[in-house]
Amino acid sequence: MSAHAGRRRSRLVVVSNRLPVALKRAGRSWQVEAGSGGLVSALLPVLRNRGGTWIGWAGAPGPTREFSRALAAADRQSGYRLAAVALDAREVEDFYLGFSNEVIWPLFHDLPSRCNFDPRYWATYQSVNRKYAKAVARRARPGDFVWVHDYHLMNVAAELRRLGCRSRLAFFLHIPFPSPDVFLKLPWRSRILDALLEFDLIGLQTARDRRNFLACVEALGRSARATRIGHFPIGIDYNSFLRAAATPAVEARAKELHRLLPNRKLVLGIDRLDYTKGITLRLRAFQDLLERHPAMRGRVSLIQVVVPSREEIPEYHRMKTEIEQLVGRINGAFARPGGWVPVWYEYRSLTRMDLLAYYRAADIALITPLKDGMNLVAKEYCACSIEEDCVLILSEFAGAAEQLAGGALLVNPYDVRGVAEAIRSAHRMPEAERLARMRGLRRSIRREDVYRWVDSFLRAARARSLEEFPASRPSSPAPADGLPI
Ligand code: G6P
């Protein structure tokens, strides 16, 4: 009998607020649609190879018997287990909409004045995190590797340790981590920080987030000695975007867009409805451009797509109205009958085909969040820009700016005049410069794709000391599914 016989491989347990599937009602039963995001495609090979479970909320009330049956059927297809955490209406209200999205979301995006520090929210955040931890504890075997994602679940390691769990626990924060000036406003700052320090590894998006985190640890007199903290900028599934964007159907659709909006450059903004995305300031910048440079009128159109999101939260609802009023004001001032309309506005979820066609058709992408963990739209746009004859304008406060500074035109999204001038510069940029910048951007996005991200995170989780893993240096591109996690 070999020395390794009987030794079980360490499995992967992924925990995120939402499961990577969408549940749709089909009569009295539920149908499960596989998720298509980059995170899912990157983790899938690891889950299939090592075996594992993905634990999360199904985004719908349940689980009823039909609901569980649908998930079990999806298990068989996906090759890994799906386990649903059930949330009741009050939990959705206080944990998801409340603490996660009315406290942590605005605070971590440097917008403390938008926070609603309701003490009820905190109690439910704790109890729901306990619920997730129990779901993990029921399924994780000793030696499994548990990877928790995002700000909804910062207490899970602390709860798991309380339940006696000895697995290795890692956390990745997809959104920014604020500086002490902002973080210290959180009434539960010490509790959250102590809970985070129960993880063995914490991954943040950028070097700035990591610095901020360490500064908060110091400001609160804590020690991060038992936890390794690294930054791992998330990437996209570059090749899958490239392949899909290259299909004749997408190309035809992109050409059709130029036929419908002829003789002008197309500027594209695509965002989830969110005040962090800087949509209203962006519209003001576009308005400023048209007001001050009459020659630009008729020569440029802004396609602004807003994807519905978190509409139950009053701030989001107010913002939608504000965007629509501004679009109306700009079009009212500049549109000409039968001719040019400055802003083409859509409020809907795009099909993948429409998304790819917009990416391919746009001459300029205008991505100006006030603050963003990474911003994958910026990377997807570049991946789909097969001709490389286009320009990315990017907020310096998007995590992606750390990586894309060399090729993008970086702007301060609060500087309306500066953003207007950046659109003008992009419009006038010589072809050779456009091509050179976009080529460089695409090379970097291709190299640092989501598979490499998973790979470097799992390597870091394996390493014993901070020095052993190069958080900021690129790691060798070994396949993610071959790693002994
Ligand atoms: C951000 C967060 C994700 C979240 C997504 C959509 O990207 O980092 O964790 O899933 O927004 O928001 P939603 O509230 O609809 O899950």
Coordinates of C-alpha atoms and ligand atoms in Angstrom, one line a residue:
M1 CA 0.0 0.0 0.0
S2 CA 1.5 3.3 -1.0
A3 CA 2.3 6.0 1.6
H4 CA -0.4 8.2 0.0
A5 CA -3.1 5.7 -0.1
G6 CA -6.1 6.8 1.8
R7 CA -5.0 10.4 1.9
R8 CA -7.8 12.4 0.8
R9 CA -7.2 15.4 -1.5
S10 CA -8.2 18.7 -0.1
R11 CA -11.4 19.9 -1.7
L12 CA -12.5 23.4 -2.5
V13 CA -15.4 25.0 -0.7
V14 CA -16.4 28.3 -2.3
V15 CA -18.7 30.5 -0.3
S16 CA -20.3 33.7 -1.8
N17 CA -23.5 35.6 -1.1
R18 CA -25.1 34.4 -4.3
L19 CA -24.8 30.9 -5.9
P20 CA -23.3 31.0 -9.4
V21 CA -26.6 30.0 -10.9
A22 CA -29.9 31.8 -11.7
L23 CA -33.1 30.2 -10.5
K24 CA -36.1 30.7 -12.7
R25 CA -39.6 29.7 -12.0
A26 CA -40.9 27.1 -14.4
G27 CA -44.6 26.5 -13.4
R28 CA -44.5 25.1 -10.0
S29 CA -40.9 23.9 -10.1
W30 CA -37.6 25.7 -10.5
Q31 CA -35.2 25.8 -13.4
V32 CA -31.5 26.4 -12.8
E33 CA -29.5 28.4 -15.4
A34 CA -25.8 28.1 -15.1
G35 CA -23.9 31.3 -14.4
S36 CA -21.5 32.6 -17.0
G37 CA -19.3 35.0 -15.1
G38 CA -15.5 35.0 -15.1
L39 CA -15.3 33.8 -11.5
V40 CA -17.5 30.7 -12.3
S41 CA -15.4 29.8 -15.4
A42 CA -12.2 30.2 -13.5
L43 CA -13.2 28.2 -10.5
L44 CA -15.0 25.5 -12.4
P45 CA -11.9 23.5 -13.4
V46 CA -10.7 23.5 -9.8
L47 CA -14.0 22.4 -8.5
R48 CA -14.3 19.7 -11.1
N49 CA -10.7 18.5 -10.5
R50 CA -10.5 18.6 -6.7
G51 CA -14.2 18.1 -6.1
G52 CA -16.0 20.7 -4.1
T53 CA -19.0 22.6 -3.2
W54 CA -20.3 26.1 -3.8
I55 CA -22.4 27.5 -1.0
G56 CA -24.6 30.6 -1.5
W57 CA -28.0 32.2 -1.5
A58 CA -30.1 31.3 -4.5
G59 CA -31.5 34.8 -4.8
A60 CA -35.1 33.5 -4.3
P61 CA -37.2 32.5 -1.4
G62 CA -36.8 28.8 -0.6
P63 CA -35.6 26.2 -0.5
T64 CA -38.8 24.3 -1.3
R65 CA -38.6 20.6 -2.2
E66 CA -38.7 21.5 -6.0
F67 CA -36.0 24.1 -5.4
S68 CA -33.6 21.6 -3.9
R69 CA -34.4 19.0 -6.6
A70 CA -33.5 21.6 -9.3
L71 CA -30.2 22.3 -7.5
A72 CA -29.4 18.6 -7.3
A73 CA -30.1 18.2 -11.0
A74 CA -27.8 21.1 -11.7
D75 CA -25.1 19.5 -9.5
R76 CA -25.1 16.5 -11.9
Q77 CA -24.6 18.8 -14.9
S78 CA -22.0 21.1 -13.4
G79 CA -19.8 18.5 -11.8
Y80 CA -19.7 20.1 -8.3
R81 CA -22.2 20.4 -5.5
L82 CA -24.4 23.4 -5.1
A83 CA -25.7 24.2 -1.6
A84 CA -28.3 26.8 -1.0
V85 CA -28.5 29.0 2.1
A86 CA -32.1 30.1 2.6
L87 CA -32.8 33.7 3.6
D88 CA -36.2 34.9 4.7
A89 CA -37.6 38.3 3.8
R90 CA -36.3 40.0 6.9
E91 CA -32.8 38.7 6.4
V92 CA -32.8 39.9 2.8
E93 CA -33.9 43.3 4.0
D94 CA -31.4 43.7 6.9
F95 CA -28.5 41.6 5.9
Y96 CA -28.3 42.0 2.1
L97 CA -30.0 45.3 1.3
G98 CA -29.3 46.7 4.8
F99 CA -25.9 45.9 6.2
S100 CA -24.2 44.8 3.0
N101 CA -25.5 47.4 0.6
E102 CA -26.4 50.3 2.8
V103 CA -23.5 50.2 5.2
I104 CA -20.4 48.3 3.8
W105 CA -21.0 49.0 0.1
P106 CA -21.1 52.9 0.4
L107 CA -18.5 53.0 3.2
F108 CA -15.9 50.9 1.4
H109 CA -16.5 53.0 -1.8
D110 CA -15.5 56.1 0.3
L111 CA -19.1 57.4 0.5
P112 CA -19.8 57.5 4.2
S113 CA -22.6 60.1 3.8
R114 CA -24.6 57.5 1.9
C115 CA -24.4 55.0 4.8
N116 CA -27.3 54.0 6.9
F117 CA -25.7 52.7 10.1
D118 CA -28.9 51.1 11.5
P119 CA -27.9 48.9 14.5
R120 CA -30.6 46.3 13.5
Y121 CA -28.6 45.6 10.3
W122 CA -25.6 44.6 12.3
A123 CA -27.4 42.0 14.4
T124 CA -28.8 40.4 11.2
Y125 CA -25.4 40.5 9.5
Q126 CA -24.0 38.5 12.3
S127 CA -26.7 35.9 12.4
V128 CA -26.7 35.5 8.6
N129 CA -23.0 35.1 8.6
R130 CA -23.4 32.4 11.3
K131 CA -25.9 30.7 9.0
Y132 CA -23.4 30.6 6.1
A133 CA -20.8 29.3 8.5
K134 CA -23.0 26.5 9.7
A135 CA -23.7 25.6 6.0
V136 CA -19.9 25.4 5.5
A137 CA -19.3 23.4 8.7
R138 CA -21.9 20.8 7.7
R139 CA -20.1 20.2 4.4
A140 CA -16.4 20.9 4.9
R141 CA -14.1 18.1 5.9
P142 CA -10.9 18.7 7.8
G143 CA -8.2 19.7 5.4
D144 CA -10.6 21.2 2.9
F145 CA -9.8 24.7 1.6
V146 CA -12.6 27.2 2.2
W147 CA -12.6 30.3 0.0
V148 CA -15.1 33.0 1.0
H149 CA -15.9 35.9 -1.3
D150 CA -16.8 39.5 -0.7
Y151 CA -18.1 42.0 1.8
H152 CA -21.4 40.2 2.6
L153 CA -19.4 37.4 4.4
M154 CA -16.6 39.1 6.4
N155 CA -17.6 37.3 9.6
V156 CA -17.7 33.8 8.3
A157 CA -14.2 32.7 9.4
A158 CA -14.8 34.0 13.0
E159 CA -18.1 32.1 13.1
L160 CA -16.4 28.9 11.7
R161 CA -13.6 29.1 14.3
R162 CA -16.3 29.4 17.0
L163 CA -17.9 26.2 15.6
G164 CA -14.5 24.5 15.9
C165 CA -13.7 24.4 12.2
R166 CA -10.0 23.7 11.5
S167 CA -10.0 24.0 7.7
R168 CA -7.8 26.6 5.9
L169 CA -9.9 29.7 5.4
A170 CA -9.3 32.4 2.8
F171 CA -11.1 35.5 1.9
F172 CA -11.2 37.7 -1.2
L173 CA -12.7 41.1 -1.2
H174 CA -14.0 42.1 -4.6
I175 CA -14.6 45.7 -3.6
P176 CA -12.1 48.3 -2.4
F177 CA -10.9 48.5 1.2
P178 CA -11.0 52.1 2.5
S179 CA -8.4 54.1 4.4
P180 CA -8.6 54.4 8.2
D181 CA -10.1 57.9 7.9
V182 CA -13.2 56.2 6.3
F183 CA -13.1 52.8 7.9
L184 CA -13.0 54.1 11.5
K185 CA -16.4 55.7 11.0
L186 CA -17.9 52.1 11.0
P187 CA -19.5 51.6 14.4
W188 CA -18.5 47.9 14.3
R189 CA -15.0 48.5 13.0
S190 CA -13.1 46.5 15.6
R191 CA -15.5 43.6 15.4
I192 CA -15.3 43.4 11.6
L193 CA -11.5 43.7 11.5
D194 CA -11.0 41.1 14.2
A195 CA -13.4 38.8 12.3
L196 CA -11.4 39.3 9.1
L197 CA -8.1 38.5 10.9
E198 CA -9.5 35.0 11.6
F199 CA -8.9 34.1 8.0
D200 CA -5.5 32.6 7.1
L201 CA -5.3 34.5 3.9
I202 CA -6.9 37.8 2.8
G203 CA -6.8 38.8 -0.8
L204 CA -7.5 42.4 -1.9
Q205 CA -7.7 43.8 -5.4
T206 CA -4.9 46.4 -5.4
A207 CA -1.8 47.5 -3.6
R208 CA -3.7 50.5 -2.4
D209 CA -6.4 48.3 -0.8
R210 CA -3.7 46.3 0.9
R211 CA -2.0 49.4 2.3
N212 CA -5.4 50.6 3.5
F213 CA -6.1 47.4 5.2
L214 CA -2.8 47.3 7.0
A215 CA -3.2 50.9 8.0
C216 CA -6.6 50.1 9.6
V217 CA -5.0 47.1 11.5
E218 CA -2.4 49.4 12.9
A219 CA -4.9 52.3 13.6
L220 CA -7.0 49.9 15.7
G221 CA -4.0 48.5 17.5
R222 CA -4.4 45.0 16.0
S223 CA -1.8 42.6 14.7
A224 CA -2.0 40.8 11.3
R225 CA 0.8 38.4 12.2
A226 CA -1.4 35.2 11.9
T227 CA -3.0 36.3 8.6
R228 CA -1.3 36.7 5.3
I229 CA -2.5 39.7 3.3
G230 CA -1.9 40.0 -0.4
H231 CA -3.3 41.8 -3.5
F232 CA -4.5 39.8 -6.4
P233 CA -6.1 42.0 -9.1
I234 CA -8.9 40.0 -10.7
G235 CA -8.9 39.4 -14.4
I236 CA -11.4 38.2 -17.0
D237 CA -11.7 35.1 -19.2
Y238 CA -10.0 36.9 -22.0
N239 CA -10.0 34.1 -24.6
S240 CA -13.7 33.5 -24.2
F241 CA -14.5 37.2 -24.7
L242 CA -12.2 37.3 -27.7
R243 CA -13.7 34.2 -29.3
A244 CA -17.3 35.4 -28.8
A245 CA -16.6 38.9 -30.0
A246 CA -15.0 37.5 -33.2
T247 CA -18.1 35.7 -34.4
P248 CA -19.7 37.0 -37.6
A249 CA -23.0 37.5 -35.8
V250 CA -21.4 40.0 -33.3
E251 CA -19.5 41.7 -36.1
A252 CA -22.7 42.1 -38.1
R253 CA -24.5 43.6 -35.1
A254 CA -21.7 46.0 -34.4
K255 CA -21.8 47.2 -38.1
E256 CA -25.5 47.6 -37.8
L257 CA -25.0 49.9 -34.8
H258 CA -22.7 52.1 -36.9
R259 CA -25.3 52.2 -39.7
L260 CA -28.0 53.3 -37.2
L261 CA -25.8 55.9 -35.7
P262 CA -23.7 57.0 -38.7
N263 CA -20.9 59.5 -39.3
R264 CA -19.9 59.8 -35.7
K265 CA -17.7 58.2 -33.0
L266 CA -19.6 56.1 -30.5
V267 CA -18.7 56.6 -26.8
L268 CA -19.8 53.7 -24.6
G269 CA -20.8 53.6 -20.9
I270 CA -22.1 50.4 -19.4
D271 CA -22.7 50.1 -15.7
R272 CA -24.9 48.5 -13.1
L273 CA -27.3 51.1 -11.7
D274 CA -25.1 52.3 -8.8
Y275 CA -24.0 55.6 -7.4
T276 CA -20.4 54.4 -7.3
K277 CA -20.3 54.3 -11.1
G278 CA -20.2 58.1 -11.5
I279 CA -22.9 58.0 -14.2
T280 CA -24.4 61.5 -13.5
L281 CA -21.0 63.2 -13.4
R282 CA -20.1 61.4 -16.6
L283 CA -23.3 62.8 -18.2
R284 CA -22.4 66.3 -17.0
A285 CA -19.0 65.9 -18.6
F286 CA -20.6 64.9 -21.9
Q287 CA -22.9 67.9 -21.6
D288 CA -19.9 70.2 -20.9
L289 CA -18.1 68.8 -24.0
L290 CA -21.1 69.6 -26.2
E291 CA -21.6 73.1 -24.7
R292 CA -18.0 74.2 -25.0
H293 CA -17.1 72.6 -28.3
P294 CA -19.9 73.0 -30.8
A295 CA -17.7 71.2 -33.4
M296 CA -18.3 68.0 -31.4
R297 CA -22.1 68.2 -31.9
G298 CA -23.2 65.6 -34.4
R299 CA -19.7 64.0 -34.4
V300 CA -20.1 61.9 -31.2
S301 CA -22.9 60.0 -29.5
L302 CA -22.8 58.6 -26.0
I303 CA -24.4 55.1 -25.6
Q304 CA -25.2 54.8 -21.9
V305 CA -26.5 51.4 -20.8
V306 CA -27.6 51.1 -17.2
V307 CA -28.3 47.6 -15.9
P308 CA -31.0 47.4 -13.3
S309 CA -29.7 46.6 -9.8
R310 CA -30.7 46.8 -6.1
E311 CA -33.7 48.9 -7.0
E312 CA -35.3 48.2 -3.6
I313 CA -32.8 50.6 -2.0
P314 CA -34.1 54.2 -2.1
E315 CA -30.7 55.7 -3.0
Y316 CA -30.6 53.5 -6.2
H317 CA -34.1 54.5 -7.1
R318 CA -33.4 58.2 -6.7
M319 CA -30.3 57.9 -8.8
K320 CA -32.2 56.3 -11.7
T321 CA -34.6 59.3 -11.8
E322 CA -31.6 61.7 -11.7
I323 CA -29.9 59.9 -14.6
E324 CA -33.1 60.0 -16.7
Q325 CA -33.6 63.7 -16.1
L326 CA -30.1 64.5 -17.1
V327 CA -30.3 62.4 -20.3
G328 CA -33.6 64.2 -21.1
R329 CA -32.0 67.6 -20.5
I330 CA -29.0 66.9 -22.7
N331 CA -31.1 65.5 -25.5
G332 CA -33.6 68.3 -25.1
A333 CA -30.9 70.9 -25.6
F334 CA -28.9 69.4 -28.5
A335 CA -31.0 66.8 -30.5
R336 CA -32.0 67.7 -34.0
P337 CA -35.2 66.3 -35.7
G338 CA -34.5 63.4 -37.9
G339 CA -30.8 63.6 -37.1
W340 CA -28.3 63.3 -34.3
V341 CA -29.3 62.4 -30.7
P342 CA -26.4 63.0 -28.3
V343 CA -27.3 60.3 -25.7
W344 CA -28.6 56.9 -26.5
Y345 CA -29.8 55.6 -23.2
E346 CA -30.9 52.1 -22.3
Y347 CA -32.1 50.8 -18.9
R348 CA -32.1 47.0 -19.2
S349 CA -30.0 43.9 -18.8
L350 CA -28.2 43.2 -22.0
T351 CA -28.0 39.9 -23.7
R352 CA -24.4 38.6 -24.1
M353 CA -24.8 39.3 -27.9
D354 CA -25.8 42.9 -27.3
L355 CA -23.0 43.4 -24.8
L356 CA -20.4 42.1 -27.2
A357 CA -21.8 44.1 -30.1
Y358 CA -21.6 47.3 -28.1
Y359 CA -18.0 46.5 -27.0
R360 CA -17.0 45.9 -30.6
A361 CA -18.8 48.9 -32.0
A362 CA -17.6 51.5 -29.5
D363 CA -14.8 53.8 -30.6
I364 CA -14.3 55.1 -27.0
A365 CA -15.2 53.5 -23.7
L366 CA -15.9 56.0 -20.9
I367 CA -15.6 54.2 -17.6
T368 CA -15.6 56.7 -14.8
P369 CA -16.5 55.1 -11.4
L370 CA -16.0 57.3 -8.3
K371 CA -14.4 54.2 -6.8
D372 CA -14.4 50.6 -8.0
G373 CA -12.8 47.4 -6.7
M374 CA -11.6 46.5 -10.2
N375 CA -14.1 47.2 -13.0
L376 CA -14.2 44.3 -15.4
V377 CA -16.2 46.3 -18.1
A378 CA -12.9 48.1 -18.8
K379 CA -11.1 44.8 -19.4
E380 CA -13.9 43.2 -21.3
Y381 CA -14.1 46.2 -23.6
C382 CA -10.4 45.9 -24.5
A383 CA -10.6 42.1 -24.9
C384 CA -13.5 42.5 -27.5
S385 CA -11.7 45.4 -29.4
I386 CA -10.3 43.1 -32.0
E387 CA -9.3 45.9 -34.4
E388 CA -7.5 47.7 -31.6
D389 CA -8.5 51.0 -33.1
C390 CA -10.2 52.5 -30.1
V391 CA -9.6 54.3 -26.8
L392 CA -10.2 53.5 -23.1
I393 CA -10.9 56.4 -20.8
L394 CA -10.7 55.1 -17.3
S395 CA -11.2 56.6 -13.8
E396 CA -8.0 56.7 -11.7
F397 CA -10.1 55.4 -8.8
A398 CA -11.0 52.1 -10.5
G399 CA -8.8 49.2 -9.3
A400 CA -8.1 48.5 -13.0
A401 CA -6.2 51.8 -13.2
E402 CA -3.2 50.3 -11.4
Q403 CA -2.8 47.8 -14.2
L404 CA -4.0 49.8 -17.2
A405 CA -2.5 53.2 -16.5
G406 CA 0.0 52.8 -19.4
G407 CA -2.6 52.5 -22.2
A408 CA -5.8 54.1 -20.9
L409 CA -6.5 57.9 -20.6
L410 CA -6.8 58.2 -16.9
V411 CA -9.3 60.8 -15.5
N412 CA -10.5 62.1 -12.2
P413 CA -14.3 61.3 -12.4
Y414 CA -15.1 64.3 -10.2
D415 CA -13.3 66.7 -12.7
V416 CA -16.2 67.2 -15.2
R417 CA -14.1 69.5 -17.4
G418 CA -11.1 67.1 -17.3
V419 CA -13.4 64.2 -18.4
A420 CA -14.9 66.3 -21.2
E421 CA -11.4 67.1 -22.4
A422 CA -10.4 63.4 -22.2
I423 CA -13.3 62.6 -24.6
R424 CA -12.0 65.3 -26.9
S425 CA -8.5 63.9 -26.8
A426 CA -9.7 60.4 -27.4
H427 CA -11.7 61.7 -30.4
R428 CA -8.7 63.4 -31.8
M429 CA -6.1 60.8 -31.0
P430 CA -4.0 59.7 -34.0
E431 CA -4.6 56.2 -35.3
A432 CA -1.1 55.0 -34.5
E433 CA -1.4 56.0 -30.9
R434 CA -4.8 54.4 -30.5
L435 CA -3.4 51.1 -31.9
A436 CA -0.3 51.2 -29.7
R437 CA -2.2 51.9 -26.5
M438 CA -4.9 49.3 -27.1
R439 CA -2.4 46.7 -28.1
G440 CA -0.5 47.2 -24.8
L441 CA -3.7 47.1 -22.8
R442 CA -4.9 43.9 -24.4
R443 CA -1.5 42.2 -24.0
S444 CA -1.6 42.9 -20.2
I445 CA -5.3 41.8 -19.9
R446 CA -4.7 38.6 -21.8
R447 CA -1.6 37.7 -19.6
E448 CA -3.3 38.6 -16.3
D449 CA -6.5 36.7 -16.9
V450 CA -8.9 35.2 -14.4
Y451 CA -7.2 31.8 -14.6
R452 CA -4.0 33.3 -13.5
W453 CA -5.8 35.1 -10.8
V454 CA -7.2 31.9 -9.3
D455 CA -3.8 30.2 -9.7
S456 CA -1.9 32.9 -7.8
F457 CA -4.5 33.1 -5.1
L458 CA -4.3 29.3 -4.6
R459 CA -0.5 29.4 -4.6
A460 CA -0.6 32.0 -1.9
A461 CA -3.0 30.0 0.1
R462 CA -0.5 27.1 -0.1
A463 CA 2.5 29.1 0.8
R464 CA 3.6 29.1 4.5
S465 CA 4.9 32.6 4.7
L466 CA 4.3 36.0 3.2
E467 CA 7.7 35.9 1.5
E468 CA 6.8 32.7 -0.3
F469 CA 4.2 34.2 -2.4
P470 CA 4.7 37.0 -4.8
A471 CA 1.5 39.0 -4.3
S472 CA 2.5 41.7 -6.7
R473 CA 4.7 39.8 -9.1
P474 CA 3.1 37.7 -11.8
S475 CA 3.2 34.0 -11.1
S476 CA 3.9 31.3 -13.6
P477 CA 0.9 30.5 -15.7
A478 CA 0.4 26.9 -14.5
P479 CA -3.1 25.5 -15.0
A480 CA -5.3 26.3 -12.0
D481 CA -6.8 22.8 -11.9
G482 CA -3.5 21.1 -11.2
L483 CA -2.8 22.8 -8.0
P484 CA -2.5 20.9 -4.7
I485 CA -4.6 23.4 -2.7
Ligands
G6P1 C1 -20.4 43.7 -7.0 C2 -20.1 42.8 -5.9 C3 -20.6 41.4 -6.0 C4 -22.1 41.5 -6.4 C5 -22.3 42.3 -7.6 C6 -23.8 42.5 -8.1 O1 -19.7 43.4 -8.1 O2 -18.7 42.8 -5.6 O3 -20.4 40.7 -4.9 O4 -22.6 40.2 -6.6 O5 -21.8 43.6 -7.4 O6 -24.6 43.0 -7.0 P1 -25.8 42.1 -6.3 O7 -26.1 43.0 -5.1 O8 -26.8 42.1 -7.4 O9 -25.3 40.8 -6.0

